[in-house]
Amino acid sequence: QKEVEQNSGPLSVPEGAIASLNCTYSDRGSQSFFWYRQYSGKSPELIMFIYSNGDKEDGRFTAQLNKASQYVSLLIRDSQPSDSATYLCAVTGTASKLTFGTGTRLQVTL
Amino acid sequence: NAGVTQTPKFRILKIGQSMTLQCAQDMNHNYMYWYRQDPGMGLKLIYYSVGAGITDKGEVPNGYNVSRSTTEDFPLRLELAAPSQTSVYFCASSQRGELVSPLHFGNGTRLTVT
């Protein structure tokens, strides 16, 4: 089992819809959870982080964490074409280092 | 501020050649990292540093070396390049460590070994 798993996609959503991106992790001791966005050919940039169970909202983005079920998700409301990118989930793993998932490619269609 | 600057942007190496990927940051961050990203794969940590003079191995250090003589610079050395080292390399820095503060990435170096 991979330490951090994401569906590679592409996940296609129409403009204005809610995009839901999911990530599961294997290490029950994980404490820190991050979502990075990476546009094609560019470097990743942090968009959200969450440490506690529940929801955390920042503008159109909401991160959801469920430690009991070992998943973290990212919701993007009112999706825009500019949200089209690959979203990388990152979780603290072994030796307290950050482990990245392979990413989910999101396509927002007009 | 320039942030994290990586050079070169692209490089083609022949098998067995060596090169140094340069990375510099101007944010006075103590923490610096080298990642590689292969197509369809997540970022893999090669080496990291928590301050000048201190470096440690990440998940995939074989075939690479680093040094950290100053806070600003964190070069990555490839000795005896192999096709398996074909990848995109990202340097990153962080103010308080990647678990509690954002990673700031450079623009990447696309390396091809043939």
mmCIF file with all atom_site columns, C-alpha atoms in Angstrom, chain B residues 36 62-64 78-89 111-113:
data_model
loop_
_atom_site.group_PDB
_atom_site.id
_atom_site.type_symbol
_atom_site.label_atom_id
_atom_site.label_alt_id
_atom_site.label_comp_id
_atom_site.label_asym_id
_atom_site.label_entity_id
_atom_site.label_seq_id
_atom_site.pdbx_PDB_ins_code
_atom_site.Cartn_x
_atom_site.Cartn_y
_atom_site.Cartn_z
_atom_site.occupancy
_atom_site.B_iso_or_equiv
_atom_site.pdbx_formal_charge
_atom_site.auth_seq_id
_atom_site.auth_comp_id
_atom_site.auth_asym_id
_atom_site.auth_atom_id
_atom_site.pdbx_PDB_model_num
ATOM 1  C CA . ARG B 1 36  ? 12.819 14.962 -7.866  1.00 0.00 ? 36  ARG B CA 1
ATOM 2  C CA . ASN B 1 62  ? 21.813 7.410  -4.065  1.00 0.00 ? 62  ASN B CA 1
ATOM 3  C CA . GLY B 1 63  ? 23.799 8.990  -6.870  1.00 0.00 ? 63  GLY B CA 1
ATOM 4  C CA . TYR B 1 64  ? 23.603 12.493 -5.407  1.00 0.00 ? 64  TYR B CA 1
ATOM 5  C CA . LEU B 1 78  ? 25.197 14.393 -9.634  1.00 0.00 ? 78  LEU B CA 1
ATOM 6  C CA . GLU B 1 79  ? 28.182 12.103 -10.060 1.00 0.00 ? 79  GLU B CA 1
ATOM 7  C CA . LEU B 1 80  ? 28.282 9.565  -12.895 1.00 0.00 ? 80  LEU B CA 1
ATOM 8  C CA . ALA B 1 81  ? 24.887 10.402 -14.353 1.00 0.00 ? 81  ALA B CA 1
ATOM 9  C CA . ALA B 1 82  ? 22.596 7.488  -15.177 1.00 0.00 ? 82  ALA B CA 1
ATOM 10 C CA . PRO B 1 83  ? 19.390 7.354  -17.272 1.00 0.00 ? 83  PRO B CA 1
ATOM 11 C CA . SER B 1 84  ? 17.457 6.694  -14.047 1.00 0.00 ? 84  SER B CA 1
ATOM 12 C CA . GLN B 1 85  ? 18.327 10.243 -12.989 1.00 0.00 ? 85  GLN B CA 1
ATOM 13 C CA . THR B 1 86  ? 16.308 11.701 -15.840 1.00 0.00 ? 86  THR B CA 1
ATOM 14 C CA . SER B 1 87  ? 13.744 13.767 -13.975 1.00 0.00 ? 87  SER B CA 1
ATOM 15 C CA . VAL B 1 88  ? 12.601 17.225 -12.991 1.00 0.00 ? 88  VAL B CA 1
ATOM 16 C CA . TYR B 1 89  ? 14.464 18.481 -9.952  1.00 0.00 ? 89  TYR B CA 1
ATOM 17 C CA . LEU B 1 111 ? 17.428 16.933 -16.630 1.00 0.00 ? 111 LEU B CA 1
ATOM 18 C CA . THR B 1 112 ? 17.760 14.316 -19.337 1.00 0.00 ? 112 THR B CA 1
ATOM 19 C CA . VAL B 1 113 ? 20.489 11.668 -19.198 1.00 0.00 ? 113 VAL B CA 1
#
